[in-house]
Amino acid sequence: MASHSFTNEADEFTQISFLSNPSNLPQPTPVPKLDRSQVLAQHQALIERERAWSQSSSTETRQRKEVVGPYKPWSRRTGSRDLEFVEGLHKLRCDESAKGKALLVRIISPTVVNSISVHCVIEDNLGDVAPVQLYRLPRNTSLQDLNDRFPQSSTFVISEPTLRSSKGGFLIRIDSPADFHECLDPLNVQTNPFRNEKQNLSTPQEYALAAETYLEQGRLQAGLRSCALAMDRAWNTGKDELLASLGYLQSRALYEVGQYRSCLDGTEGAFETASNWPQATDPKGQIAKKALWLGAKAAYRIQEWDHAKGNLADLKRLQKLDGEMLELERKIGKRIEENREGSFEWEGLFDSAKEGKYSETSDYRQPSIEVREIEGKGAGVVAKSRIERGELILFEEALASAESTSLFQGHGGGSSTICVNLFTKEYDPEALGQTVSVLLEKMSGDEKVKKLVYDLSTGPAEGVLDKLRVERVKVEEDEVYDYDEEEDDPDAAPPGLDVSRVEAIVTYNSFKVRCITAQASAFDPTAKDQPKTDRLAIYNFASRFNHSCLPNVSYQFLGDRILVRAIKTIEEGEEVVLSYTDSMRGLEERRMHQEKHGFECGCRLCALDAWEGSKQREERRSLITQLEEMDEKESDDLDAYLDLLRQIDDTYATDRPTSLRSESFRPLTIFAERLARASQLAQAIEMQKRALEAVGASFAPSTEVVNSFPILGDEESVKMALRIADKYQAMGDRAKVGIWVENAKRLEDGESGGVLLERRYKDWVGDMGIKLDLR
């Protein structure tokens, strides 16, 4: 893509969108013949540039832009099935669709990564060469793994290749990794596919031995590839015992690389084959036993508890379970209980998350919720029966998660990547693109995950994606998968990986992840500028909740797991909603976010803000800004603060409930802390109680026990209660200290759960100089 200068962001998005649209490509042209030595020299220069950059002592940071949006080509065929193999590059055309065609190529260079894509050089069966750019591979893949996955001299198939003309000739751009797959036996595709091709005479046993060695060395991709080659060579031997042992070995390699679904499928095949042997072939049934055990572990990792339990039961009939097997049996029983009852060891999960450890636990979904069609909204989550405040609604592991990892220093020059999102016309952190890459990798090895992902909404991008889908049908004159068709086989998933659709799904369904263990002084909810997280995650069920600025559930994160609790009683038939945005912000800020995501909230808070008019809202925002600026300047003019607060109150309609004045929360908090510094603790407490009342709380007049709970504020409300307890402690009122610590715990019941109050806020309390017993 040629470089362009843009006068503003809008121009850049317009230009990139224009250049990305295939209908705006240059007229198709014949494929030019590239100079082999020149292409290889340019690739070697790229390798040396990247190596020099990684070894540089420079503190300079280079920034790359990664486009997220529609139009990305992909093949809906699985592998090379139903594709016509062309004789070589010369049979294709630059900047023209190659639908229905496939190209057999051989890699003739090492791979190199330049932050957003993997580069290599290929040749076709006539010796013509081309540079390749492969996108959407997880960026945490090591260079060794890449070269093991795409080794020199290996043969690959490019499904429906995309050739783009460039200043130097052309390149092959592959947006979907599923469209670049190894061909284990080129002779099955073309006769004499490559000049000077040496026939590989290695036996299945030799490949299996190599696989064992690679797995021991930790070269998992090389081990997996050797297993695939061994299986390919063994199919025609007719030796079931060989196929079973190789099937088990391949399953072991799949387990090591994290492809647990494929591993489970492989162990079932190995067990079935081994079970049909004559007893004399394997009198002790070792392959069958090992397949059952590995299958149990794989099923455990993908939360198929009954399957794992069944495997162990079958194994128990064949042998006595050892200690490791008995431990897995115990853990499976625990996971089944968690999944059924929603009973978790929250303290242990919190501690593991704080240490950055992965927690072995089950997902849980409240039986009283279901997805239904809601008039005017589409699908949403609805309560089938009454749900009490504080009840656990959902505890779910992410389908995929990632963070912005390309920015680094200390190992050469730094690199950073931003995503130019054509769906929302926003610049997103690299984490969005990385989450897409991780999700695509997972989808490629798990058809169930693929089905779940394609079932998620693409938000306002659905229109353009549907239009492109119709255009594909016209081009292909073929049936295309209907992502929304209920009559489709529920176990089936669309073939291929539609990168643009997955990018839209991640754009409109991902969550910014901030683990609740991060409660140190780095985060203060009363601060004006909050630190932004660059970690994103996408979930199956959590992505199905609709938005309301007045939610009835809250969500938190333990590691990458999302934890959803009811913050108020939810009646039967009521929609279960969470807030996508910070509801403490003004209407304009909330609407800006909603507009980019294709909806406009119609909740009571939005209705009240809209009814008051833009003039009142602008005046309120201006007054709040003045008060914040006074605070930043360390002003101690309490009368001036109080006067601004009165003016802020006057911007609200007189009949507006005090419980729905969320924008007042922060200015009241600021004034309270100024009063506390002036040793006016009683007055400070009154301001803090008013702040809580502004987000929906109420208290018993004499005891100050919370009567109704905040509907906004999340952890800010809990911390406010602890600040009030701290001030009462300074005043020597031990009874009120106890009441407000208990209030904080009850507020936390609707967040992460009251049992975690002490663990969640212990560090924050210490950093704030607050001395409270939170147990």
Coordinates of C-alpha atoms in Angstrom, one line a residue, residues 121-654:
V121 CA 9.5 -16.3 -0.1
I122 CA 7.9 -19.1 -2.0
E123 CA 8.3 -20.7 -5.5
D124 CA 5.7 -22.4 -7.6
N125 CA 6.2 -25.7 -9.5
L126 CA 7.8 -23.8 -12.4
G127 CA 10.4 -22.1 -10.2
D128 CA 8.8 -18.7 -10.3
V129 CA 9.1 -16.8 -7.0
A130 CA 7.0 -14.4 -4.9
P131 CA 7.2 -12.8 -1.5
V132 CA 4.4 -13.8 1.0
Q133 CA 3.0 -11.8 3.8
L134 CA 1.0 -13.8 6.3
Y135 CA -1.2 -12.0 8.8
R136 CA -3.1 -12.9 12.0
L137 CA -0.7 -15.2 13.7
P138 CA -0.4 -14.7 17.4
R139 CA 2.6 -12.4 18.0
N140 CA 3.9 -14.4 21.0
T141 CA 4.9 -17.2 18.6
S142 CA 8.7 -17.5 18.7
L143 CA 10.8 -17.3 15.6
Q144 CA 11.9 -20.9 16.2
D145 CA 8.2 -22.0 16.3
L146 CA 7.5 -20.1 13.1
N147 CA 10.4 -21.7 11.2
D148 CA 9.3 -25.1 12.6
R149 CA 5.8 -24.4 11.4
F150 CA 6.8 -23.1 8.0
P151 CA 10.2 -24.8 7.4
Q152 CA 12.2 -24.2 4.3
S153 CA 11.7 -26.8 1.5
S154 CA 8.2 -27.6 2.8
T155 CA 5.3 -27.6 0.5
F156 CA 2.1 -25.5 1.2
V157 CA -1.2 -24.9 -0.5
I158 CA -2.5 -21.3 -0.7
S159 CA -6.3 -21.5 -1.0
E160 CA -7.8 -18.9 -3.3
P161 CA -4.6 -16.8 -3.3
T162 CA -4.7 -13.0 -3.2
L163 CA -2.0 -11.4 -5.4
R164 CA -1.5 -7.6 -4.9
S165 CA 0.5 -5.5 -7.2
S166 CA 3.2 -3.4 -5.6
K167 CA 5.9 -1.0 -6.6
G168 CA 8.4 -3.8 -6.9
G169 CA 6.1 -6.2 -8.8
F170 CA 3.6 -8.1 -6.6
L171 CA 3.2 -10.0 -3.4
I172 CA 0.9 -12.7 -2.0
R173 CA -1.1 -11.5 0.9
I174 CA -2.7 -14.1 3.2
D175 CA -5.2 -12.6 5.7
S176 CA -6.5 -15.9 7.0
P177 CA -3.9 -18.4 8.4
A178 CA -6.3 -21.2 7.5
D179 CA -5.7 -20.4 3.8
F180 CA -2.0 -21.4 4.1
H181 CA -1.7 -25.0 5.0
E182 CA 1.0 -27.6 4.5
C183 CA 0.7 -30.3 1.8
L184 CA 2.2 -33.4 3.3
D185 CA 2.2 -35.3 0.0
P186 CA 2.5 -33.0 -3.1
L187 CA 2.4 -36.0 -5.4
N188 CA -1.2 -36.4 -4.5
V189 CA -1.9 -32.9 -5.9
Q190 CA 0.3 -32.6 -8.9
T191 CA 2.6 -34.9 -10.9
N192 CA 6.2 -33.8 -10.5
P193 CA 5.2 -30.7 -8.6
F194 CA 8.7 -29.2 -8.2
R195 CA 11.9 -29.3 -10.1
N196 CA 14.7 -31.2 -8.3
E197 CA 12.1 -32.5 -5.8
K198 CA 13.7 -35.3 -3.8
Q199 CA 11.3 -37.9 -2.8
N200 CA 11.2 -38.3 1.0
L201 CA 11.7 -41.9 1.9
S202 CA 11.5 -41.6 5.6
T203 CA 9.3 -44.2 7.3
P204 CA 6.5 -43.4 9.7
Q205 CA 8.7 -44.9 12.5
E206 CA 11.5 -42.4 11.7
Y207 CA 9.1 -39.5 11.7
A208 CA 7.7 -40.7 15.0
L209 CA 11.2 -40.9 16.5
A210 CA 11.9 -37.4 15.3
A211 CA 8.6 -36.2 16.8
E212 CA 9.5 -37.7 20.2
T213 CA 12.9 -35.9 20.1
Y214 CA 11.3 -32.6 19.2
L215 CA 8.7 -32.8 21.9
E216 CA 11.5 -33.6 24.5
Q217 CA 13.4 -30.5 23.3
G218 CA 10.3 -28.3 23.6
R219 CA 10.1 -27.7 19.8
L220 CA 6.3 -28.4 19.8
Q221 CA 5.6 -27.2 16.3
A222 CA 8.3 -29.4 14.8
G223 CA 7.0 -32.3 16.9
L224 CA 3.5 -31.7 15.7
R225 CA 4.6 -31.5 12.1
S226 CA 6.6 -34.8 12.4
C227 CA 3.6 -36.5 13.8
A228 CA 1.5 -35.3 10.9
L229 CA 4.0 -36.6 8.4
A230 CA 4.2 -40.0 10.3
M231 CA 0.4 -40.4 10.2
D232 CA 0.3 -39.4 6.5
R233 CA 2.9 -42.1 5.6
A234 CA 1.2 -44.7 7.8
W235 CA -2.3 -44.5 6.3
N236 CA -1.6 -46.9 3.5
T237 CA 0.3 -49.5 5.5
G238 CA -2.8 -51.2 6.8
K239 CA -1.2 -51.6 10.2
D240 CA -3.7 -50.7 12.8
E241 CA -1.2 -51.0 15.7
L242 CA 1.0 -48.4 13.9
L243 CA -1.9 -46.1 13.3
A244 CA -3.0 -46.3 16.9
S245 CA 0.4 -45.7 18.4
L246 CA 1.0 -42.7 16.0
G247 CA -2.5 -41.4 16.7
Y248 CA -1.7 -41.4 20.4
L249 CA 1.7 -39.7 19.7
Q250 CA 0.0 -37.0 17.5
S251 CA -2.6 -36.5 20.2
R252 CA 0.1 -36.0 22.7
A253 CA 1.7 -33.3 20.5
L254 CA -1.7 -31.6 20.1
Y255 CA -2.1 -31.6 23.9
E256 CA 1.3 -29.9 24.3
V257 CA 0.5 -27.1 21.8
G258 CA -2.9 -26.5 23.5
Q259 CA -5.2 -27.9 20.8
Y260 CA -7.2 -29.9 23.4
R261 CA -10.3 -30.5 21.2
S262 CA -8.2 -32.0 18.4
C263 CA -6.2 -34.0 21.0
L264 CA -9.5 -35.4 22.4
D265 CA -10.6 -36.4 18.9
G266 CA -7.3 -38.1 18.3
T267 CA -7.3 -40.1 21.5
E268 CA -10.8 -41.4 20.7
G269 CA -9.5 -42.6 17.3
A270 CA -6.4 -44.2 18.8
F271 CA -8.5 -45.9 21.5
E272 CA -11.0 -47.3 19.0
T273 CA -8.2 -48.6 16.7
A274 CA -6.3 -50.1 19.6
S275 CA -9.4 -51.8 21.0
N276 CA -9.8 -53.7 17.8
W277 CA -6.4 -55.3 17.9
P278 CA -6.0 -59.0 18.5
Q279 CA -5.0 -59.4 22.2
A280 CA -1.6 -60.8 21.2
T281 CA -0.7 -57.5 19.4
D282 CA -0.8 -55.6 22.7
P283 CA -1.6 -58.0 25.5
K284 CA -1.5 -55.3 28.2
G285 CA -3.5 -52.7 26.2
Q286 CA -1.0 -50.0 26.8
I287 CA -2.1 -47.8 23.8
A288 CA -5.7 -48.0 24.8
K289 CA -4.9 -47.1 28.4
K290 CA -2.7 -44.2 27.4
A291 CA -5.3 -42.9 25.0
L292 CA -8.0 -43.0 27.7
W293 CA -5.7 -41.1 30.2
L294 CA -4.7 -38.4 27.7
G295 CA -8.3 -38.0 26.6
A296 CA -9.4 -37.5 30.2
K297 CA -6.8 -34.8 30.6
A298 CA -7.8 -33.1 27.3
A299 CA -11.5 -33.3 28.2
Y300 CA -10.7 -31.7 31.5
R301 CA -8.9 -28.8 29.9
I302 CA -11.9 -28.0 27.7
Q303 CA -14.4 -28.4 30.6
E304 CA -16.1 -31.5 29.3
W305 CA -16.3 -32.9 32.8
D306 CA -18.6 -35.8 32.1
H307 CA -16.4 -36.9 29.2
A308 CA -13.3 -36.8 31.4
K309 CA -15.1 -38.7 34.1
G310 CA -16.2 -41.3 31.6
N311 CA -12.6 -41.8 30.4
L312 CA -11.4 -42.4 33.9
A313 CA -14.2 -44.8 34.6
D314 CA -13.2 -46.8 31.5
L315 CA -9.6 -46.6 32.5
K316 CA -10.4 -47.9 36.0
R317 CA -11.9 -51.0 34.5
L318 CA -8.6 -51.7 32.8
Q319 CA -6.1 -50.8 35.5
K320 CA -5.7 -49.5 39.0
L321 CA -5.6 -45.7 39.0
D322 CA -2.3 -44.2 40.2
G323 CA -2.0 -41.1 42.3
E324 CA -2.1 -38.6 39.5
M325 CA -5.2 -40.2 38.0
L326 CA -6.9 -40.3 41.4
E327 CA -6.1 -36.6 41.8
L328 CA -7.7 -35.8 38.4
E329 CA -10.7 -37.8 39.4
R330 CA -11.0 -35.7 42.6
K331 CA -10.7 -32.5 40.7
I332 CA -13.3 -33.6 38.1
G333 CA -15.7 -34.1 41.0
K334 CA -15.0 -30.7 42.3
R335 CA -15.4 -29.1 38.9
I336 CA -18.8 -30.8 38.4
E337 CA -19.9 -29.4 41.8
E338 CA -18.8 -25.9 40.9
N339 CA -20.6 -26.1 37.5
R340 CA -23.8 -27.3 39.2
E341 CA -23.9 -25.3 42.4
G342 CA -21.8 -22.2 41.6
S343 CA -19.8 -22.8 44.8
F344 CA -16.2 -21.7 44.5
E345 CA -13.2 -21.2 46.8
W346 CA -13.1 -17.5 46.1
E347 CA -10.1 -16.7 48.4
G348 CA -8.0 -19.3 46.6
L349 CA -9.0 -18.1 43.2
F350 CA -8.2 -14.5 44.2
D351 CA -4.7 -15.5 45.5
S352 CA -3.9 -17.5 42.3
A353 CA -5.0 -14.5 40.1
K354 CA -2.8 -12.2 42.2
E355 CA 0.2 -14.4 41.6
G356 CA -0.6 -14.6 37.9
K357 CA -1.4 -18.3 38.1
Y358 CA -4.0 -20.1 36.0
S359 CA -6.8 -21.4 38.2
E360 CA -8.3 -24.8 37.4
T361 CA -12.0 -24.2 37.9
S362 CA -15.3 -24.6 36.1
D363 CA -17.4 -22.1 34.3
Y364 CA -20.8 -21.5 35.9
R365 CA -24.0 -20.0 34.5
Q366 CA -27.0 -19.2 36.7
P367 CA -29.8 -21.6 35.8
S368 CA -32.3 -18.8 36.1
I369 CA -31.1 -16.9 33.0
E370 CA -31.5 -17.6 29.3
V371 CA -31.1 -15.9 25.9
R372 CA -34.3 -14.8 24.4
E373 CA -35.5 -12.5 21.6
I374 CA -36.4 -9.1 23.0
E375 CA -38.7 -6.8 21.0
G376 CA -36.8 -4.0 19.5
K377 CA -33.4 -5.3 20.8
G378 CA -32.8 -8.6 19.2
A379 CA -31.3 -11.3 21.4
G380 CA -30.7 -10.6 25.1
V381 CA -30.5 -12.3 28.5
V382 CA -33.6 -12.7 30.6
A383 CA -34.3 -13.9 34.1
K384 CA -36.5 -17.1 34.1
S385 CA -37.1 -16.6 37.8
R386 CA -36.4 -14.1 40.6
I387 CA -32.7 -13.5 41.3
E388 CA -31.6 -12.0 44.6
R389 CA -29.0 -9.2 44.9
G390 CA -25.5 -10.6 45.3
E391 CA -26.3 -13.9 43.5
L392 CA -23.6 -15.2 41.2
I393 CA -24.9 -14.9 37.6
L394 CA -21.9 -16.0 35.6
F395 CA -18.3 -17.1 36.1
E396 CA -16.7 -17.7 32.7
E397 CA -13.3 -18.3 31.2
A398 CA -12.4 -16.2 28.1
L399 CA -12.6 -17.7 24.7
A400 CA -9.5 -15.7 23.9
S401 CA -7.5 -12.9 25.5
A402 CA -4.4 -10.9 24.7
E403 CA -2.6 -7.7 25.6
S404 CA -0.5 -5.2 23.8
T405 CA 2.9 -6.9 23.8
S406 CA 4.8 -5.4 21.0
L407 CA 5.9 -2.3 23.0
F408 CA 9.2 -3.2 24.6
Q409 CA 12.5 -1.7 25.6
G410 CA 15.7 -3.2 26.8
H411 CA 16.1 -5.7 23.9
G412 CA 16.7 -3.3 21.1
G413 CA 14.4 -0.7 19.7
G414 CA 10.9 -0.6 20.9
S415 CA 7.9 -1.3 18.6
S416 CA 4.2 -0.5 19.0
T417 CA 1.2 -1.4 16.9
I418 CA -2.1 0.3 16.8
C419 CA -5.2 -1.0 15.1
V420 CA -6.9 1.2 12.6
N421 CA -10.5 0.0 13.1
L422 CA -12.6 0.7 10.0
F423 CA -15.7 -0.6 11.8
T424 CA -15.7 2.0 14.6
K425 CA -13.4 4.7 13.0
E426 CA -11.3 4.5 16.1
Y427 CA -7.6 3.7 16.9
D428 CA -7.6 0.7 19.1
P429 CA -4.7 -0.9 21.1
E430 CA -2.8 -3.7 19.6
A431 CA -4.6 -6.0 22.1
L432 CA -7.6 -6.0 19.8
G433 CA -5.7 -7.4 16.8
Q434 CA -3.9 -9.9 19.1
T435 CA -7.1 -11.1 20.6
V436 CA -8.4 -11.7 17.0
S437 CA -5.2 -13.7 16.2
V438 CA -5.4 -15.8 19.3
L439 CA -9.1 -16.5 18.7
L440 CA -8.5 -17.5 15.1
E441 CA -5.8 -19.9 16.2
K442 CA -8.2 -21.4 18.7
M443 CA -11.0 -21.6 16.1
S444 CA -8.7 -23.4 13.7
G445 CA -8.3 -26.3 16.1
D446 CA -11.8 -26.4 17.7
E447 CA -15.0 -26.6 15.7
K448 CA -17.1 -26.0 18.8
V449 CA -15.3 -22.8 19.5
K450 CA -15.7 -21.7 15.9
K451 CA -19.4 -22.3 16.1
L452 CA -19.7 -20.3 19.4
V453 CA -17.7 -17.4 17.9
Y454 CA -19.7 -17.2 14.7
D455 CA -22.9 -17.2 16.8
L456 CA -21.9 -13.8 18.4
S457 CA -23.1 -10.5 17.1
T458 CA -21.2 -8.4 14.7
G459 CA -23.1 -5.3 15.8
P460 CA -23.4 -2.5 13.2
A461 CA -20.9 -4.2 11.0
E462 CA -23.5 -6.8 10.1
G463 CA -24.8 -4.7 7.2
V464 CA -21.5 -4.5 5.3
L465 CA -20.5 -8.1 6.1
D466 CA -23.9 -9.3 4.8
K467 CA -23.5 -7.3 1.6
L468 CA -20.1 -8.9 1.0
R469 CA -21.5 -12.3 1.7
V470 CA -24.2 -11.8 -0.9
E471 CA -21.5 -10.6 -3.4
R472 CA -19.5 -13.8 -2.7
V473 CA -22.6 -15.9 -3.5
K474 CA -22.9 -14.1 -6.8
V475 CA -19.3 -14.7 -7.6
E476 CA -19.2 -18.3 -6.5
E477 CA -22.7 -19.3 -7.5
D478 CA -22.5 -21.6 -4.4
E479 CA -24.3 -22.0 -1.1
V480 CA -22.6 -20.0 1.6
Y481 CA -22.9 -20.7 5.3
D482 CA -25.8 -18.9 7.0
Y483 CA -24.4 -17.7 10.3
D484 CA -27.9 -17.1 11.7
E485 CA -29.8 -20.0 10.3
E486 CA -31.3 -22.0 13.2
E487 CA -31.9 -25.0 11.0
D488 CA -28.1 -25.5 10.4
D489 CA -26.6 -28.6 12.1
P490 CA -26.0 -27.4 15.6
D491 CA -22.7 -29.2 15.7
A492 CA -21.5 -27.8 12.4
A493 CA -19.4 -24.7 11.9
P494 CA -18.8 -22.7 8.8
P495 CA -15.7 -23.8 6.9
G496 CA -12.7 -21.5 6.7
L497 CA -11.9 -18.5 8.9
D498 CA -13.7 -15.3 7.9
V499 CA -11.1 -12.8 9.4
S500 CA -13.2 -9.7 8.9
R501 CA -16.2 -11.3 10.6
V502 CA -14.0 -12.3 13.6
E503 CA -12.5 -8.8 13.7
A504 CA -16.0 -7.4 13.9
I505 CA -17.1 -9.9 16.6
V506 CA -14.0 -9.0 18.7
T507 CA -14.6 -5.3 18.1
Y508 CA -18.2 -5.3 19.4
N509 CA -18.0 -8.1 22.0
S510 CA -14.6 -7.9 23.8
F511 CA -14.1 -6.6 27.3
K512 CA -11.2 -4.5 28.7
V513 CA -9.8 -6.7 31.4
R514 CA -8.6 -5.3 34.8
C515 CA -8.2 -8.0 37.4
I516 CA -9.7 -7.2 40.8
T517 CA -6.4 -8.1 42.4
A518 CA -5.0 -4.8 41.0
Q519 CA -6.0 -2.6 43.9
A520 CA -2.7 -0.9 44.7
S521 CA -2.1 2.8 44.6
A522 CA -1.8 2.7 40.8
F523 CA -5.5 2.9 40.6
D524 CA -7.7 5.5 42.4
P525 CA -11.3 5.8 41.3
T526 CA -11.5 9.4 42.4
A527 CA -8.6 10.3 40.1
K528 CA -9.5 12.3 37.0
D529 CA -7.3 10.4 34.6
Q530 CA -7.6 6.6 35.0
P531 CA -4.9 4.3 33.8
K532 CA -6.1 2.4 30.7
T533 CA -5.8 -1.4 30.4
D534 CA -4.5 -2.8 27.1
R535 CA -5.7 -6.3 27.9
L536 CA -8.8 -7.5 26.1
A537 CA -10.8 -10.7 26.3
I538 CA -13.9 -12.1 24.5
Y539 CA -16.4 -14.5 26.1
N540 CA -19.1 -16.8 25.0
F541 CA -22.1 -16.0 27.3
A542 CA -20.9 -12.7 28.8
S543 CA -20.9 -11.2 25.3
R544 CA -24.7 -11.8 25.0
F545 CA -25.7 -9.3 27.7
N546 CA -27.2 -6.1 26.4
H547 CA -26.3 -2.6 27.7
S548 CA -28.0 -0.2 30.1
C549 CA -26.5 2.8 31.8
L550 CA -28.6 1.6 34.8
P551 CA -27.5 -2.1 34.9
N552 CA -28.8 -4.7 37.3
V553 CA -25.5 -6.8 37.3
S554 CA -21.9 -5.8 37.7
Y555 CA -18.9 -7.6 36.3
Q556 CA -15.4 -8.0 37.6
F557 CA -12.4 -10.0 36.4
L558 CA -10.3 -12.7 38.3
G559 CA -7.4 -13.1 35.9
D560 CA -9.1 -13.5 32.5
R561 CA -12.3 -15.0 34.0
I562 CA -15.3 -12.7 34.1
L563 CA -17.4 -12.7 37.3
V564 CA -21.0 -11.3 37.0
R565 CA -23.2 -10.7 40.1
A566 CA -26.6 -9.2 40.6
I567 CA -26.4 -5.7 42.1
K568 CA -30.1 -5.6 42.7
T569 CA -33.0 -8.0 42.8
I570 CA -34.0 -9.1 39.3
E571 CA -37.6 -10.1 38.8
E572 CA -38.8 -13.0 36.6
G573 CA -39.0 -11.9 33.0
E574 CA -36.7 -8.9 33.5
E575 CA -33.8 -8.4 31.1
V576 CA -30.4 -8.9 32.7
V577 CA -28.2 -6.0 31.6
L578 CA -24.7 -4.6 32.3
S579 CA -23.1 -1.3 31.4
Y580 CA -20.7 -1.2 28.5
T581 CA -19.7 2.4 29.4
D582 CA -18.8 4.4 32.5
S583 CA -22.3 5.5 33.6
M584 CA -20.8 8.1 35.9
R585 CA -19.9 10.1 32.8
G586 CA -22.1 12.6 31.1
L587 CA -24.7 11.8 28.4
E588 CA -22.5 13.1 25.5
E589 CA -19.6 10.8 26.5
R590 CA -21.9 7.8 26.9
R591 CA -23.7 8.5 23.6
M592 CA -20.4 8.9 21.8
H593 CA -19.4 5.4 22.8
Q594 CA -22.8 4.0 22.1
E595 CA -22.9 5.5 18.6
K596 CA -19.7 3.9 17.6
H597 CA -21.1 0.5 18.7
G598 CA -24.3 1.0 16.8
F599 CA -27.0 1.6 19.5
E600 CA -28.5 4.3 21.6
C601 CA -29.4 3.5 25.2
G602 CA -33.0 4.3 26.3
C603 CA -32.6 3.8 30.0
R604 CA -34.1 6.2 32.6
L605 CA -30.7 7.9 33.3
C606 CA -30.3 8.7 29.6
A607 CA -33.9 9.9 29.4
L608 CA -33.5 12.2 32.4
D609 CA -30.2 13.6 31.0
A610 CA -31.7 14.2 27.5
W611 CA -34.9 15.8 28.9
E612 CA -32.8 18.4 30.8
G613 CA -31.3 19.7 27.6
S614 CA -27.8 20.2 26.2
K615 CA -27.5 23.7 27.8
Q616 CA -27.9 22.3 31.3
R617 CA -25.6 19.4 30.6
E618 CA -22.9 21.7 29.2
E619 CA -23.2 24.1 32.2
R620 CA -22.9 21.1 34.6
R621 CA -19.8 19.8 32.8
S622 CA -18.2 23.2 32.9
L623 CA -18.8 23.6 36.6
I624 CA -17.4 20.2 37.4
T625 CA -14.3 21.0 35.3
Q626 CA -13.9 24.2 37.4
L627 CA -14.1 22.3 40.6
E628 CA -11.6 19.7 39.4
E629 CA -9.2 22.4 38.3
M630 CA -9.4 24.0 41.8
D631 CA -8.6 20.6 43.3
E632 CA -5.6 20.2 41.0
K633 CA -4.3 23.6 42.1
E634 CA -4.6 22.4 45.7
S635 CA -7.1 25.2 46.5
D636 CA -8.4 25.1 50.1
D637 CA -11.2 27.7 49.5
L638 CA -14.0 25.6 51.0
D639 CA -16.6 28.3 50.3
A640 CA -15.7 28.3 46.6
Y641 CA -16.0 24.5 46.5
L642 CA -19.4 24.6 48.2
D643 CA -20.6 27.4 45.9
L644 CA -19.7 25.3 42.8
L645 CA -21.5 22.3 44.3
R646 CA -24.7 24.3 44.8
Q647 CA -24.5 25.5 41.2
I648 CA -24.0 21.9 40.0
D649 CA -27.1 20.9 41.9
D650 CA -29.0 23.7 40.2
T651 CA -28.3 22.2 36.8
Y652 CA -30.5 19.2 37.6
A653 CA -34.2 19.4 37.2
T654 CA -35.9 20.1 40.5

